[in-house]
PDB file of N, CA and C in Angstrom:
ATOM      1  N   UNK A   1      97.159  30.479 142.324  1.00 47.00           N
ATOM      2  CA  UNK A   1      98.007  31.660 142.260  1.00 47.00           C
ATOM      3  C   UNK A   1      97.968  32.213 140.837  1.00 47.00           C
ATOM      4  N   UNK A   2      97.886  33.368 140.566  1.00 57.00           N
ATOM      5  CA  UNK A   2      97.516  34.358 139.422  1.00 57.00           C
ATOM      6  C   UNK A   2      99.221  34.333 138.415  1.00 57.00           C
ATOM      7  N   UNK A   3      98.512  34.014 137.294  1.00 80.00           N
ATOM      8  CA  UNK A   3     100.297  34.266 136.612  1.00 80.00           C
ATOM      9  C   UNK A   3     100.235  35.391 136.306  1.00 80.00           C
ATOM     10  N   UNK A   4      99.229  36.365 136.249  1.00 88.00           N
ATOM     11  CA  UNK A   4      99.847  37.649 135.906  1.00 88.00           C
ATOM     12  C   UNK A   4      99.059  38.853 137.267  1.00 88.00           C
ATOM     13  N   UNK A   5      99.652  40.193 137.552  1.00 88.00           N
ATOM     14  CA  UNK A   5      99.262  40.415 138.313  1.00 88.00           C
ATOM     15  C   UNK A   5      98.212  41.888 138.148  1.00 88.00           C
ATOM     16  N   UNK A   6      98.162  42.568 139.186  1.00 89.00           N
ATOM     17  CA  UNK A   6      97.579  43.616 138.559  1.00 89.00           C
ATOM     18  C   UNK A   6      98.036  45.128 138.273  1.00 89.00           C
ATOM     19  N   UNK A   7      99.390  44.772 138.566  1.00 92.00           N
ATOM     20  CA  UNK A   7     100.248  45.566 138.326  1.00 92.00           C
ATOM     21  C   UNK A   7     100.607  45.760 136.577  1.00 92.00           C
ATOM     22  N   UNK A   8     101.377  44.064 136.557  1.00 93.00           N
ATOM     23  CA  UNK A   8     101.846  43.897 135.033  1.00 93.00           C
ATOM     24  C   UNK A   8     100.268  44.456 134.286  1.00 93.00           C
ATOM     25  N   UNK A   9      99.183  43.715 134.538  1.00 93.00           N
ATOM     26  CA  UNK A   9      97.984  44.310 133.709  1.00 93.00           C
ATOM     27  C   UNK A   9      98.249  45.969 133.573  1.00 93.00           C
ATOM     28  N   UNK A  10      98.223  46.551 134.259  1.00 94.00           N
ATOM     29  CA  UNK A  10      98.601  47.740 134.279  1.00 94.00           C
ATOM     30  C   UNK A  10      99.681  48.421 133.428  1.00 94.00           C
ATOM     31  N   UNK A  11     100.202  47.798 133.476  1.00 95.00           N
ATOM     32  CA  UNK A  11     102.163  48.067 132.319  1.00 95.00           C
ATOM     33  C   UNK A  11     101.755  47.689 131.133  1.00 95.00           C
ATOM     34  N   UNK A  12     100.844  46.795 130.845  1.00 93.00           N
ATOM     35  CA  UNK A  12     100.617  45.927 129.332  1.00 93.00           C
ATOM     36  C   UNK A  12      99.700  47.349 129.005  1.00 93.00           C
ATOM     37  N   UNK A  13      98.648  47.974 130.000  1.00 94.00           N
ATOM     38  CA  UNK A  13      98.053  49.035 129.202  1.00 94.00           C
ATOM     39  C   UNK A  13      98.289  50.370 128.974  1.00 94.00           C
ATOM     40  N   UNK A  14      99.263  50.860 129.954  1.00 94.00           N
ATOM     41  CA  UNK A  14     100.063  51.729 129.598  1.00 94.00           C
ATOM     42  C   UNK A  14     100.953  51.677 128.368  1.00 94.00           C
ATOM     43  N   UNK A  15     101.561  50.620 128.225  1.00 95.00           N
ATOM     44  CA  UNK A  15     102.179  50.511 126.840  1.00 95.00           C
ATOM     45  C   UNK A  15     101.324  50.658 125.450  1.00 95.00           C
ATOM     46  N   UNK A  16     100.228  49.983 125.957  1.00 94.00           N
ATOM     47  CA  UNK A  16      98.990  49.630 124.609  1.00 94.00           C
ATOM     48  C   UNK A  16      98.318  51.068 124.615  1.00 94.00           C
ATOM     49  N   UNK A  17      98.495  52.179 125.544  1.00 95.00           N
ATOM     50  CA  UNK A  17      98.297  53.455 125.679  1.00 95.00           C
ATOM     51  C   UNK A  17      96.235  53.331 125.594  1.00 95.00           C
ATOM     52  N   UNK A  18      96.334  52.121 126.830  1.00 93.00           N
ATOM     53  CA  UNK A  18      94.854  52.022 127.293  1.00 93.00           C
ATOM     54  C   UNK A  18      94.453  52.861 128.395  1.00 93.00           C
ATOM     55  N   UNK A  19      92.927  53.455 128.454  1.00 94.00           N
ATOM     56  CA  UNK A  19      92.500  54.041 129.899  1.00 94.00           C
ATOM     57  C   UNK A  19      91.917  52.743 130.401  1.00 94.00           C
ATOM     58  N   UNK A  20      92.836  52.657 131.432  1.00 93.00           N
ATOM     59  CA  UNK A  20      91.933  51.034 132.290  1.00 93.00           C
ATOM     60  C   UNK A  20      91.444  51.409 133.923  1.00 93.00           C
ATOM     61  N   UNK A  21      89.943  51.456 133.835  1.00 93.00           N
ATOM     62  CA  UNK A  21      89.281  51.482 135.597  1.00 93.00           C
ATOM     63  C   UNK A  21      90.329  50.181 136.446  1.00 93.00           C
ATOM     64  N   UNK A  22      90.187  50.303 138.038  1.00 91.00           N
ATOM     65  CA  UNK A  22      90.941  49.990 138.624  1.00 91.00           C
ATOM     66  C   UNK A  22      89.698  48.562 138.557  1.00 91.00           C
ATOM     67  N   UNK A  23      88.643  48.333 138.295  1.00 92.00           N
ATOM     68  CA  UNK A  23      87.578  47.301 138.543  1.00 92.00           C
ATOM     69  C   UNK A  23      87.665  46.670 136.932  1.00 92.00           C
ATOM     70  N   UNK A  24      88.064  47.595 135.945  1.00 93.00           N
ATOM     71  CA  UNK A  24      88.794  46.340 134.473  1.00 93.00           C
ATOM     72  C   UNK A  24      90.093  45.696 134.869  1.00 93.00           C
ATOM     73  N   UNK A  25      91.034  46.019 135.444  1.00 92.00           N
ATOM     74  CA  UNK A  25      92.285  45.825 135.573  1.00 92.00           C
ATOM     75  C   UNK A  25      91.936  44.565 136.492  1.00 92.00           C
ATOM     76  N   UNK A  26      90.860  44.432 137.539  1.00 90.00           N
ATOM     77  CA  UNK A  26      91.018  43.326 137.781  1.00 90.00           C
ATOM     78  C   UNK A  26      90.063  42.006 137.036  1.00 90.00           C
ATOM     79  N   UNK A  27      89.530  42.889 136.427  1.00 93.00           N
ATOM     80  CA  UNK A  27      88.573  41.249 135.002  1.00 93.00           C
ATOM     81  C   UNK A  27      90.000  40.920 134.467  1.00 93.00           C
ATOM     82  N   UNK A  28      90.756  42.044 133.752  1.00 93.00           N
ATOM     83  CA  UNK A  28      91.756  41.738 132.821  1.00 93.00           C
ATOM     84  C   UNK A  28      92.507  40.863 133.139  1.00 93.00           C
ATOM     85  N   UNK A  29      93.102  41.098 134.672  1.00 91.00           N
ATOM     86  CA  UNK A  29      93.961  40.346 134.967  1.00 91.00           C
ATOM     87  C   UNK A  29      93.168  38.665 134.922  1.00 91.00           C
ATOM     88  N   UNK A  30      92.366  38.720 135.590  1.00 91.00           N
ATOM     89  CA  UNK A  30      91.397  36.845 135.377  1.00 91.00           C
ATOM     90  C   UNK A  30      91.398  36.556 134.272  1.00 91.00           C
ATOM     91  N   UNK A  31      90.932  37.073 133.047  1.00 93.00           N
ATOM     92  CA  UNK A  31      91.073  36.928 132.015  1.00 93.00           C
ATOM     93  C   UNK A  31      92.478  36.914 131.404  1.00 93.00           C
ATOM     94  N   UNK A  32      93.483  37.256 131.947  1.00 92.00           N
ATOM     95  CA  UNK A  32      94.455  37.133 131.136  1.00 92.00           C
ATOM     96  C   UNK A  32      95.587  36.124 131.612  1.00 92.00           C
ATOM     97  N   UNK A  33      94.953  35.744 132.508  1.00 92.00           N
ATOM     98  CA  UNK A  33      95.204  34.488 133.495  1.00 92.00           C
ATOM     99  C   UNK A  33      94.496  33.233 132.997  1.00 92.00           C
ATOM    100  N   UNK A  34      93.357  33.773 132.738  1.00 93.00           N
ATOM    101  CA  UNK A  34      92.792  32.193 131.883  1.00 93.00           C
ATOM    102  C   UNK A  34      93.659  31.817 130.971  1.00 93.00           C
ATOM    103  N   UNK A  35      93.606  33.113 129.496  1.00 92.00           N
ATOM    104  CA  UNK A  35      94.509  32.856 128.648  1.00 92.00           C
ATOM    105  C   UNK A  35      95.579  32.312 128.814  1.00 92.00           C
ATOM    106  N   UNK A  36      96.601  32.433 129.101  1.00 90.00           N
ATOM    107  CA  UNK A  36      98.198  32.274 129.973  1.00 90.00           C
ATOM    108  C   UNK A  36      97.888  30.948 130.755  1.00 90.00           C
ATOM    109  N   UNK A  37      96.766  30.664 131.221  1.00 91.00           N
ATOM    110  CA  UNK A  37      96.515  28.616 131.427  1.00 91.00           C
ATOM    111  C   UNK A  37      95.941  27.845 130.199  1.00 91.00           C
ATOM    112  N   UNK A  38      95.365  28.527 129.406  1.00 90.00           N
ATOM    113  CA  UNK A  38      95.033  27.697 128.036  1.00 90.00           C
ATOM    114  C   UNK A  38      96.169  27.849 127.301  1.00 90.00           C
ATOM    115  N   UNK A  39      97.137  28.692 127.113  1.00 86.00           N
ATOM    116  CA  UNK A  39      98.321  28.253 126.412  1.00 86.00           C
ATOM    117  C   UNK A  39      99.527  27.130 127.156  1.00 86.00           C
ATOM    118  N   UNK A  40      99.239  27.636 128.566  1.00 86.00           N
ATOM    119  CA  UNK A  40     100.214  26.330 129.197  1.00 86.00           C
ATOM    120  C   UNK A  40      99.494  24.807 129.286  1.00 86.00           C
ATOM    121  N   UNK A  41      98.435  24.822 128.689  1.00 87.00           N
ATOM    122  CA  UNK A  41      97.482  23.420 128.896  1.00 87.00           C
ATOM    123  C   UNK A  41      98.203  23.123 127.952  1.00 87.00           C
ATOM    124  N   UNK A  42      97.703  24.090 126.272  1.00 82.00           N
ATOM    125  CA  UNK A  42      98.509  23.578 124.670  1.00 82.00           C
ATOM    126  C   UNK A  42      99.953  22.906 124.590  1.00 82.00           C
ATOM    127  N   UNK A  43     100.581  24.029 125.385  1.00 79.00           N
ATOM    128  CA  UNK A  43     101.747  23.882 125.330  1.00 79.00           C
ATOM    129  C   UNK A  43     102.473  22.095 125.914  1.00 79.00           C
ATOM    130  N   UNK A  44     101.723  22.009 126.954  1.00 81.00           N
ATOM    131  CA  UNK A  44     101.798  20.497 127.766  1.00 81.00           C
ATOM    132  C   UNK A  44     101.368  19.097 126.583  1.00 81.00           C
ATOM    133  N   UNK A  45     100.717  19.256 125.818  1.00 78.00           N
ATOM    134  CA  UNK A  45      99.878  18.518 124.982  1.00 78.00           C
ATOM    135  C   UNK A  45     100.853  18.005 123.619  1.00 78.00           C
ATOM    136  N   UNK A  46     101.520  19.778 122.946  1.00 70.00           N
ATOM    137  CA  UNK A  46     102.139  19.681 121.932  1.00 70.00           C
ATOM    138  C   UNK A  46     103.482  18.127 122.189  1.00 70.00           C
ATOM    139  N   UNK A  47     103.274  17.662 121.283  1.00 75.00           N
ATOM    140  CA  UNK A  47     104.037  16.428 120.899  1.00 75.00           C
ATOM    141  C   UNK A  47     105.510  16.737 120.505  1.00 75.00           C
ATOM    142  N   UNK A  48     106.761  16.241 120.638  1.00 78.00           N
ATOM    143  CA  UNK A  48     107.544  16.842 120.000  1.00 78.00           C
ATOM    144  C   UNK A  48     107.997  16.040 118.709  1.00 78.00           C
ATOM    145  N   UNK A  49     107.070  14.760 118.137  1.00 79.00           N
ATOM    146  CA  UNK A  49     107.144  14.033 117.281  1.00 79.00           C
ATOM    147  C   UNK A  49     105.961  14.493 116.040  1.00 79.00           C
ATOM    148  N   UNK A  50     105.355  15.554 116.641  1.00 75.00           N
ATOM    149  CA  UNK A  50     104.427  16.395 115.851  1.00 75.00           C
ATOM    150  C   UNK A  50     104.929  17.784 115.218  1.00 75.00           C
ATOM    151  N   UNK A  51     105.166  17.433 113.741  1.00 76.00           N
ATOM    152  CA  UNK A  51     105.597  18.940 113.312  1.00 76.00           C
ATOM    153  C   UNK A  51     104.789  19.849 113.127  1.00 76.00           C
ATOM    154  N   UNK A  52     105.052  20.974 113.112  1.00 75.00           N
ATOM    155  CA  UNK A  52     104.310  22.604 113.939  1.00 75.00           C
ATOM    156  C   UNK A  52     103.762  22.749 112.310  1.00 75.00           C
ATOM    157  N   UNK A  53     102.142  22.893 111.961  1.00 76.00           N
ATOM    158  CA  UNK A  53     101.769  23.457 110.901  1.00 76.00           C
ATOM    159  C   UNK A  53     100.833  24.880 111.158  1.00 76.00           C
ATOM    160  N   UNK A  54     100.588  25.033 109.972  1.00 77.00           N
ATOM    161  CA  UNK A  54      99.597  26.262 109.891  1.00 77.00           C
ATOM    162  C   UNK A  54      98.408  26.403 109.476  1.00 77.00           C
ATOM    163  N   UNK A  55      98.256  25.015 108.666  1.00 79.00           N
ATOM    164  CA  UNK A  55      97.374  24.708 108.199  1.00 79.00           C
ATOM    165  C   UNK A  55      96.933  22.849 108.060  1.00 79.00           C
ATOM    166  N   UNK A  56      96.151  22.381 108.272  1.00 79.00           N
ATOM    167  CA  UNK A  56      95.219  20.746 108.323  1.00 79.00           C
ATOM    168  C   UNK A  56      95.845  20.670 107.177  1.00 79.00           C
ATOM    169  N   UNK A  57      95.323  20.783 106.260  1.00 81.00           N
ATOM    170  CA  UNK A  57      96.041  20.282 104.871  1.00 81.00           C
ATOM    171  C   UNK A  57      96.936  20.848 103.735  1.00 81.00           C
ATOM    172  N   UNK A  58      98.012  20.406 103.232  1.00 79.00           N
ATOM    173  CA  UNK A  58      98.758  21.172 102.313  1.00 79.00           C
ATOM    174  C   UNK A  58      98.087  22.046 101.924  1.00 79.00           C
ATOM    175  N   UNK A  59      98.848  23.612 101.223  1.00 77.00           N
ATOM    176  CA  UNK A  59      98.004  24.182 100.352  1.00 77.00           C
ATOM    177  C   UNK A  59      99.124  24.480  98.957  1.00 77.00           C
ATOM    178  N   UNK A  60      98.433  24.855  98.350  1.00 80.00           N
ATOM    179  CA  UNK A  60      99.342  25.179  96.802  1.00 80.00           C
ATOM    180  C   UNK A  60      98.924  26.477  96.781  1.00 80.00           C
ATOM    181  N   UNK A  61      99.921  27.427  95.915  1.00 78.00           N
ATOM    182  CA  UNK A  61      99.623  28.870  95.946  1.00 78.00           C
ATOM    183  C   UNK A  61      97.848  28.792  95.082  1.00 78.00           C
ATOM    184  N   UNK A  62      97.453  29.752  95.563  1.00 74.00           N
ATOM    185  CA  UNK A  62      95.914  29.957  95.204  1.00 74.00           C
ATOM    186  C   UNK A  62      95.917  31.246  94.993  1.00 74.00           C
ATOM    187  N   UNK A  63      97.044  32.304  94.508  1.00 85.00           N
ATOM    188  CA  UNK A  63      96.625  32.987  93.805  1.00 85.00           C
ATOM    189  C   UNK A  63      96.627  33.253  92.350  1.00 85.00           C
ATOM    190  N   UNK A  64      96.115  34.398  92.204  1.00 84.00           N
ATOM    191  CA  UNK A  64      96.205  34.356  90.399  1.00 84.00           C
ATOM    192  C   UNK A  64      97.156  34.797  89.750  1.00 84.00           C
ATOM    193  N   UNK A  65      97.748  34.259  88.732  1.00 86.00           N
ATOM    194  CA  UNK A  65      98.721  35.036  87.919  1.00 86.00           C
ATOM    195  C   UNK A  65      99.058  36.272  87.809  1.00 86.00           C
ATOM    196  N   UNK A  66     100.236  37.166  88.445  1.00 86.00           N
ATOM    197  CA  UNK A  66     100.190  37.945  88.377  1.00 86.00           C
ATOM    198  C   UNK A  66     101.008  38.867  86.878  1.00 86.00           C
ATOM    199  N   UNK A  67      99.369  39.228  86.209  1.00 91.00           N
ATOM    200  CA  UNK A  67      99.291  39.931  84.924  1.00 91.00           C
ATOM    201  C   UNK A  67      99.139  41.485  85.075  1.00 91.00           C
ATOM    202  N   UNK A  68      99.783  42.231  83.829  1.00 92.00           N
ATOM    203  CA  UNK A  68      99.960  43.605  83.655  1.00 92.00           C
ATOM    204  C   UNK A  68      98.437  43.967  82.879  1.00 92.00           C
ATOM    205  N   UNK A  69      97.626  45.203  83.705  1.00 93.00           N
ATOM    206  CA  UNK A  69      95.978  44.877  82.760  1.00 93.00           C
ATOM    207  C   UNK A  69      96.203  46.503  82.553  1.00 93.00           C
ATOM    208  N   UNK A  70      95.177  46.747  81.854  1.00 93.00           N
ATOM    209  CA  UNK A  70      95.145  48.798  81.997  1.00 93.00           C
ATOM    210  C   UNK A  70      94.371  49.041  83.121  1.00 93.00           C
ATOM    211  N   UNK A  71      94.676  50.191  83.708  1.00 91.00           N
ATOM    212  CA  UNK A  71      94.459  50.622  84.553  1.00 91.00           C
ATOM    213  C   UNK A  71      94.056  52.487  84.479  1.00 91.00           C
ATOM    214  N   UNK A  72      93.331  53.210  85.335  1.00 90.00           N
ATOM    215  CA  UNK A  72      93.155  54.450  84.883  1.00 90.00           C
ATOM    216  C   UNK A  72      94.340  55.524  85.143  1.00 90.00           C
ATOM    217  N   UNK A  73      94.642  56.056  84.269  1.00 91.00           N
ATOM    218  CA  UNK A  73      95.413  57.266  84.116  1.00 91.00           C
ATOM    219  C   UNK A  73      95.801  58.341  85.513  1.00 91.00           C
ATOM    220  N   UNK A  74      96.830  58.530  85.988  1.00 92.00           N
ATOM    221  CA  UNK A  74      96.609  59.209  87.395  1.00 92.00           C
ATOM    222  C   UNK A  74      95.730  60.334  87.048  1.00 92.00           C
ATOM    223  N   UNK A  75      95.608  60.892  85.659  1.00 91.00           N
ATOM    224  CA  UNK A  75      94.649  62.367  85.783  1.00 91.00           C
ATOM    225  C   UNK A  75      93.496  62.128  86.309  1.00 91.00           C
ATOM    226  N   UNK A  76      92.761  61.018  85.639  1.00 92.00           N
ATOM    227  CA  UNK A  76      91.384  60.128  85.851  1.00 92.00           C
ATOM    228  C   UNK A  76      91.368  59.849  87.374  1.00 92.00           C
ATOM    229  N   UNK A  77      91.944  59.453  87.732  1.00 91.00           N
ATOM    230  CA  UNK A  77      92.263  58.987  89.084  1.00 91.00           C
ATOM    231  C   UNK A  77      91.997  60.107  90.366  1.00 91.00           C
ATOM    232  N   UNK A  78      92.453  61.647  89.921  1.00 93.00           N
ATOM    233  CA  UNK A  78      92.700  62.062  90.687  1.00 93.00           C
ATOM    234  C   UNK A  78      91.327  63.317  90.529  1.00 93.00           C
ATOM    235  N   UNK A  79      90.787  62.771  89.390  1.00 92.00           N
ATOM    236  CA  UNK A  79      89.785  64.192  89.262  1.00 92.00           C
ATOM    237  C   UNK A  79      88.795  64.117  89.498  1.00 92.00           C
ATOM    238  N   UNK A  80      88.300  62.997  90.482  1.00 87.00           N
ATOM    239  CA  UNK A  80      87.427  63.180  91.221  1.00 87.00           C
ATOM    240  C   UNK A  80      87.577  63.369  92.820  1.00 87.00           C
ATOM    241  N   UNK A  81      88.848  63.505  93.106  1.00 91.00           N
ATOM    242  CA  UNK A  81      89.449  63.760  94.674  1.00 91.00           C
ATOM    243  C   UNK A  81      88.662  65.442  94.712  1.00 91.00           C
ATOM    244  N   UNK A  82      88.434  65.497  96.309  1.00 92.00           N
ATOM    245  CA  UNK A  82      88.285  66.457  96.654  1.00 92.00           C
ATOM    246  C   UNK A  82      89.704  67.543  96.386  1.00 92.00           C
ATOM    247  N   UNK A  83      90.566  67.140  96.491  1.00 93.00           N
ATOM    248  CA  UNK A  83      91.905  67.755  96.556  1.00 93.00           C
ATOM    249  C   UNK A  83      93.352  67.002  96.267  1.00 93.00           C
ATOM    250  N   UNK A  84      93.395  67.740  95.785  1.00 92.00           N
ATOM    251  CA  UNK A  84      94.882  66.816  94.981  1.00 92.00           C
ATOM    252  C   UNK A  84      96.367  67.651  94.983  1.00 92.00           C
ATOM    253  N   UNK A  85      97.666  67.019  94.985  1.00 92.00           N
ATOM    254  CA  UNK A  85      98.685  67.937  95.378  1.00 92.00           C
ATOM    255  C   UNK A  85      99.611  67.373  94.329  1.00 92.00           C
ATOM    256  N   UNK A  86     100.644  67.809  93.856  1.00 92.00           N
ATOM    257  CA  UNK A  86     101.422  67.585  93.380  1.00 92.00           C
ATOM    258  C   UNK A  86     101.354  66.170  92.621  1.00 92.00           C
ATOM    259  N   UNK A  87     100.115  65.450  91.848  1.00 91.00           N
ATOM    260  CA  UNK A  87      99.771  64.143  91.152  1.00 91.00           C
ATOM    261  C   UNK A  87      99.064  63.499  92.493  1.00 91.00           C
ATOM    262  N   UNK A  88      99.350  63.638  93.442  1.00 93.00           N
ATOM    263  CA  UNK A  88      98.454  62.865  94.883  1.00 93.00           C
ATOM    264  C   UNK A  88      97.384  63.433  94.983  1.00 93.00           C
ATOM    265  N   UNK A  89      96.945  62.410  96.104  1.00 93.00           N
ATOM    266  CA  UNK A  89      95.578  62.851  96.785  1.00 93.00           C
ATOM    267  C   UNK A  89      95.985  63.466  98.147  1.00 93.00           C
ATOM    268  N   UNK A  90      95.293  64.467  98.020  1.00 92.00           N
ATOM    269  CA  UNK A  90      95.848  65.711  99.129  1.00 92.00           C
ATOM    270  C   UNK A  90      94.437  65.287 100.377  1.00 92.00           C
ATOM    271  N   UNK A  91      95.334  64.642 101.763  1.00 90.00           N
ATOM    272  CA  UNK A  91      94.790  64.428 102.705  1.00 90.00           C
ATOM    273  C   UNK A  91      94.602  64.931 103.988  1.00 90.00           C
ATOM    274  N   UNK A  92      94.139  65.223 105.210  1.00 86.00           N
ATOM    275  CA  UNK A  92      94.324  66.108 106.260  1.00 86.00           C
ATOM    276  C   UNK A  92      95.171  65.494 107.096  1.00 86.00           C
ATOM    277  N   UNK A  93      96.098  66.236 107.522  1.00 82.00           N
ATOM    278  CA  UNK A  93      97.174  65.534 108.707  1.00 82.00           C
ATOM    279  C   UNK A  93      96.452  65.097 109.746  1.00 82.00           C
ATOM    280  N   UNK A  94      97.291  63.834 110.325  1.00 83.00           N
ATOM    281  CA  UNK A  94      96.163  63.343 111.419  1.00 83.00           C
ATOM    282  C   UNK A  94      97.400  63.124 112.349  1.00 83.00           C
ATOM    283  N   UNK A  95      98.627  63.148 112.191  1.00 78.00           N
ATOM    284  CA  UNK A  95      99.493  62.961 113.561  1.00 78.00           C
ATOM    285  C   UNK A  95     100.168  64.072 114.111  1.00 78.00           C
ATOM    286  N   UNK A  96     100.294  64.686 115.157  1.00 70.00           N
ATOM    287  CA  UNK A  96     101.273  65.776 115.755  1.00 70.00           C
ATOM    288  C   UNK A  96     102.442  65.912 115.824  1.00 70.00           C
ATOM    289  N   UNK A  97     103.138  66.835 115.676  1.00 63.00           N
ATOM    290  CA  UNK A  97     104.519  66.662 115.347  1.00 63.00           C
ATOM    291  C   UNK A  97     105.224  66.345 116.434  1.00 63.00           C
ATOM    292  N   UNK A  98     104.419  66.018 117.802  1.00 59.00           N
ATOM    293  CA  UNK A  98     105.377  65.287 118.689  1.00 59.00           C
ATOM    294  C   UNK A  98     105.764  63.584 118.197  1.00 59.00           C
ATOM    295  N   UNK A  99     105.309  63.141 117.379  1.00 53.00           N
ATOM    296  CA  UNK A  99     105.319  61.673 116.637  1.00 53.00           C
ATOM    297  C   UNK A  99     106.560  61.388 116.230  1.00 53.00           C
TER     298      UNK A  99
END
């Protein structure tokens, strides 16, 4: 029996604002049914005497010191932009004002 169906597949891509053929919707759903049994396999396995990591072995921060260096001038910065606005870089709108 399928844990997910081909309906819900359907709702997950409407939300994800996917175009899904009625012949993906049913791979998706198998496939997303596999998934959804490989996490309930994990899930069966996990120990509860095993604490939850993120990583095999400790880590220590690994980044670098964070130092003040020079950097270029916004004029420099901006005078090679095609277009520039008010000290910015002047870009083309890309969302509709129904957003």
């Amino acid at each position: 029996m399928p844990n997910i169906s081909r309906d819900e597949v359907a709702h997950l891509a409407r939300l994800a604002r996917l175009a899904v053929t009625d012949d993906e919707l049913d791979v998706f759903a198998g496939q997303l049914d596999q998934i959804l049994d490989s996490v309930a396999k994990v899930s069966e396995v996990a120990a509860e005497d095993v604490p939850p990591t993120s990583h095999a072995v400790p880590l220590t921060n690994v980044f670098r010191e964070d130092t003040v260096r020079p950097s270029l001038e916004q004029q420099d910065a901006l005078a090679a932009a095609p277009a520039a606005e008010e000290g910015r870089f002047r870009v083309p709108r890309i969302l509709g004002e129904e957003q």
